[in-house]
XYZ file of C-alpha atoms in Angstrom:
248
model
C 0.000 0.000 0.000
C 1.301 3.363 -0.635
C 0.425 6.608 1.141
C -1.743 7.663 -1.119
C -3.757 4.585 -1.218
C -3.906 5.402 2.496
C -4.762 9.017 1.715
C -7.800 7.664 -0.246
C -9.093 5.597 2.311
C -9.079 8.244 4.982
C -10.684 10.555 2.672
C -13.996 7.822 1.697
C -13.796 6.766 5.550
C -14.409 10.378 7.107
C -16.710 11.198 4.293
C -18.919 8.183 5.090
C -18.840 8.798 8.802
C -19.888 12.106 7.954
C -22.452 11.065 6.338
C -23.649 8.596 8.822
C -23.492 10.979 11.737
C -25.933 13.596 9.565
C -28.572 10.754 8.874
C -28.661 9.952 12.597
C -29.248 13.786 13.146
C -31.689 14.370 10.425
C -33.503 11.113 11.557
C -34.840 13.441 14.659
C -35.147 9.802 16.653
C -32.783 11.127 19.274
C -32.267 14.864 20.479
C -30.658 16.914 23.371
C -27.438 15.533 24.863
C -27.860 12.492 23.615
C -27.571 12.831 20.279
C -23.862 13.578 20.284
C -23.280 10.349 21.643
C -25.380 8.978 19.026
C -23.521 10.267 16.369
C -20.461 9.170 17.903
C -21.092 5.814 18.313
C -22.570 5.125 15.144
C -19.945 7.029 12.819
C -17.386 4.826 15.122
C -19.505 1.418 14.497
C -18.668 1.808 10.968
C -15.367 3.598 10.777
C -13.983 0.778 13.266
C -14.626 -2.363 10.897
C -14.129 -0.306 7.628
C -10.343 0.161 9.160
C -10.262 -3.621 10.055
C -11.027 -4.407 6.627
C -8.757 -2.484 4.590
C -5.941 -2.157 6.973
C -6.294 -5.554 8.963
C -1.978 -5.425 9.918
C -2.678 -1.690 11.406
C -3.491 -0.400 15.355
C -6.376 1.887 15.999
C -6.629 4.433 18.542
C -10.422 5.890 18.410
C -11.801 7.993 20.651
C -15.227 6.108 21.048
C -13.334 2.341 21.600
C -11.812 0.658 24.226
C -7.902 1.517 23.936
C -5.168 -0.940 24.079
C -1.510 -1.149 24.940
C -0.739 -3.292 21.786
C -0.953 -0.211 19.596
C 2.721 0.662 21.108
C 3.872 -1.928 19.148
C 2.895 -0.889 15.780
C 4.487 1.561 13.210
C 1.077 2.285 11.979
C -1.640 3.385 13.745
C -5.026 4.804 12.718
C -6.228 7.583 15.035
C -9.356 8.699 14.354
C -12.433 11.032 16.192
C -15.776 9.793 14.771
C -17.390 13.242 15.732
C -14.942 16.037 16.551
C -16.830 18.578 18.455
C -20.222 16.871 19.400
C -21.764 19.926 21.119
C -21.837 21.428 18.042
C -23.105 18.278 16.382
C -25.938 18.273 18.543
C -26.795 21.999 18.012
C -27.305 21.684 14.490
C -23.624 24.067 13.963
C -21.298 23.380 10.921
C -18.133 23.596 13.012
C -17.545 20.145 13.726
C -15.746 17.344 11.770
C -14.883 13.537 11.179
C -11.200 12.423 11.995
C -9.215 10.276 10.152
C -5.600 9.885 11.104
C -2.681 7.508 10.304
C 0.343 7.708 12.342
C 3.318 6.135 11.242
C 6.657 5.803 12.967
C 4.723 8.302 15.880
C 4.073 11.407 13.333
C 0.710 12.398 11.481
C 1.574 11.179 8.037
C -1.967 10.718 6.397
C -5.032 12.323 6.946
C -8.952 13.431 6.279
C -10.812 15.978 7.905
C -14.673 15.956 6.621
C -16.926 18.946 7.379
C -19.827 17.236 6.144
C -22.381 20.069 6.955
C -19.908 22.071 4.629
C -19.923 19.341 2.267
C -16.245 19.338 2.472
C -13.404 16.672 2.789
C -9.685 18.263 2.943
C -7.207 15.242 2.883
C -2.956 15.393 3.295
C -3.057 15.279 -0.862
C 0.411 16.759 -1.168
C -1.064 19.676 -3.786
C -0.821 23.143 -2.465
C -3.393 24.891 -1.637
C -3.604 28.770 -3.418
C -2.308 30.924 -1.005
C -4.016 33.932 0.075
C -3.590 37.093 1.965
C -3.421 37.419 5.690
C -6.593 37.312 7.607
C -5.454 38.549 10.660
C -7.169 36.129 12.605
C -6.590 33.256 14.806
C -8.979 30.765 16.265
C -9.676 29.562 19.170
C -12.277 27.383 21.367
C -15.658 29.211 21.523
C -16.202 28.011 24.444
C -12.866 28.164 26.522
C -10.523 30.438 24.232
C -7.365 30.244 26.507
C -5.700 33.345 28.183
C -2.549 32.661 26.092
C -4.221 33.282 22.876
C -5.713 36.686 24.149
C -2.304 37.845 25.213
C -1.005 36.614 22.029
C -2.914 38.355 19.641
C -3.215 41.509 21.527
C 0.618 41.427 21.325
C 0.635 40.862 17.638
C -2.310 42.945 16.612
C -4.836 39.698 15.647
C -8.254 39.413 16.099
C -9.805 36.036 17.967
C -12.506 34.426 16.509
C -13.916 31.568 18.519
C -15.035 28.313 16.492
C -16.647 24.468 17.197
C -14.277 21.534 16.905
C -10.429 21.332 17.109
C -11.446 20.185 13.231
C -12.914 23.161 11.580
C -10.414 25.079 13.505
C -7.340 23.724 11.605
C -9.168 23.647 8.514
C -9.999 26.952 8.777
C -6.131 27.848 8.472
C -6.063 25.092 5.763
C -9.225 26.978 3.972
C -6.882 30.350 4.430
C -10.304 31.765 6.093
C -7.322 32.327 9.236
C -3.769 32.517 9.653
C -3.610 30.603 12.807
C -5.013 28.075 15.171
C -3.536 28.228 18.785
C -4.719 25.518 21.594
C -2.820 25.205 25.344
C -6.025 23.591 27.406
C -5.006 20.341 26.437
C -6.568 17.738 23.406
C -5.867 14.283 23.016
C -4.429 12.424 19.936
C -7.443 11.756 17.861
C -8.042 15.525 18.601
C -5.558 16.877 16.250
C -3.916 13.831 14.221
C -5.686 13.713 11.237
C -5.981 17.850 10.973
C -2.146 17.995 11.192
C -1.931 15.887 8.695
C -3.423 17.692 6.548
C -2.336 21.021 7.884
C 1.108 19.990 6.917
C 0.426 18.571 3.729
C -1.230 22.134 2.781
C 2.269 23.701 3.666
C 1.222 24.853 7.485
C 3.357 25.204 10.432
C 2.686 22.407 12.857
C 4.329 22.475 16.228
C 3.332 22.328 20.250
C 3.205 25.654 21.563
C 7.546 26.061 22.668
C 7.929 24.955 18.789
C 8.806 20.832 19.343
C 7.227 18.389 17.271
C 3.984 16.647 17.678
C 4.134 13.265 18.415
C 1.622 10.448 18.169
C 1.097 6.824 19.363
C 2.307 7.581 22.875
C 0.923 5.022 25.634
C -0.830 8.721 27.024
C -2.682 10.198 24.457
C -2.824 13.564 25.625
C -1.654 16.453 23.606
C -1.434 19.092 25.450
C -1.031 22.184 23.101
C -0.975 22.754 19.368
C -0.257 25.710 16.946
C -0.823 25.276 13.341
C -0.337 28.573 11.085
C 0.876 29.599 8.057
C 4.989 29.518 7.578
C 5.600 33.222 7.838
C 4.180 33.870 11.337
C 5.273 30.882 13.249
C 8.060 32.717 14.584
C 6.417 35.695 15.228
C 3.582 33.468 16.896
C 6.070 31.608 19.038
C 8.074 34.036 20.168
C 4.915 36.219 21.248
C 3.655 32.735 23.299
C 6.833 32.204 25.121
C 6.529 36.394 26.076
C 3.569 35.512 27.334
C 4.356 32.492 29.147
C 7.368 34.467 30.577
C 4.616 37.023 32.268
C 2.781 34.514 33.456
């Protein structure tokens, strides 16, 4: 199999999930709280044996399934997050996303993120996307933008703009609709995997928040902070986050 076979599959597998998650909210059979956990578990009922299938020698790290120590083992592991951002699921929003990750050799080599209220899949294809002109903008949780960003892009003269799922965040940057995503209130793998993937295959900046790399397939599967932005402000970005740390 060759990465791009495996960029394929993540690409139909998120897009399915997608799919499957909208029918179970369109289907109105289950509403309120619940239905973020619906969506969940059935995009995961299929995405787990569709992964079995096609990639029967590979680990799997899901969010929604048991995990297992055996994964350690393996040089490829599928990481995946059947519904990134199920609040927003459940409140009829667009900003939440399907997760498709593969992580070989502990980095985020392949990847799909699928926006399916957007009717969108952006995959680690290795074309460019067009670049575009500043935004000005980074974004952040909508619900619990961190201090850090705040003091951040006061610093640097950006404007916050809060969004759903760690997803549509990242793809946002990828979409060049902002120039940055910046997260220190801790994620876990299946959080950001697949979005890095991509991220970096669309020429982004990928890093943890001092500027180390992201690593994946850990036996804890926190991640504790991310920044993904485009190329020319990383060091700007950085810098003004260890300022701010420095204060702190």
């Amino acid at each position: 199999m060759s990465i791009a076979d495996d960029t394929k599959l993540a690409a139909a597998l998120a897009e399915a999930a997608g799919q499957i998650a909208l029918a179970v909210r369109a289907s109105g059979l289950v509403v309120g709280r619940g239905l973020g956990d619906a969506g969940d578990k059935a995009a995961n009922a299929f995405l787990m044996p569709a992964l079995r299938q096609h990639r029967p020698d590979d680990a799997i790290l899901s969010e929604e399934s048991e995990d297992s120590a055996e994964r350690l083992s393996r040089k490829r592991v599928w990481i995946v997050d059947p519904v990134d951002g199920t609040r927003e699921f459940a409140e009829g929003r667009s900003d939440w996303a399907v997760h498709v990750g593969l992580s070989i050799d502990g980095q985020a080599q392949v990847g799909a993120v699928a926006l399916p209220d957007l009717g969108l899949v952006l995959s680690s294809d290795p074309e460019r996307a067009d670049d575009a002109g500043a935004t000005g903008k980074i974004v952040v949780s909508r619900s619990r933008a961190p201090a850090l960003a705040e003091e951040v892009a006061q610093a640097l003269g950006l404007e916050l703009v809060g969004m759903g799922s760690a997803g549509a965040k990242a793809m946002a940057v990828v979409r060049r609709e902002a120039d940055a995503y910046l997260h220190s209130g801790g994620q876990y793998e299946w959080d950001n995997c697949a979005p890095v993937a991509v991220a970096q295959a669309h020429g982004l900046h990928c890093s943890r928040i001092d500027g180390s790399p992201l690593r994946y397939n850990r036996a804890e599967a926190l991640s504790p902070d991310l920044l993904i932005c485009r190329r020319e402000l990383a060091e700007p970005l950085l810098d003004a986050i260890a300022n701010a740390q420095t204060k702190a």
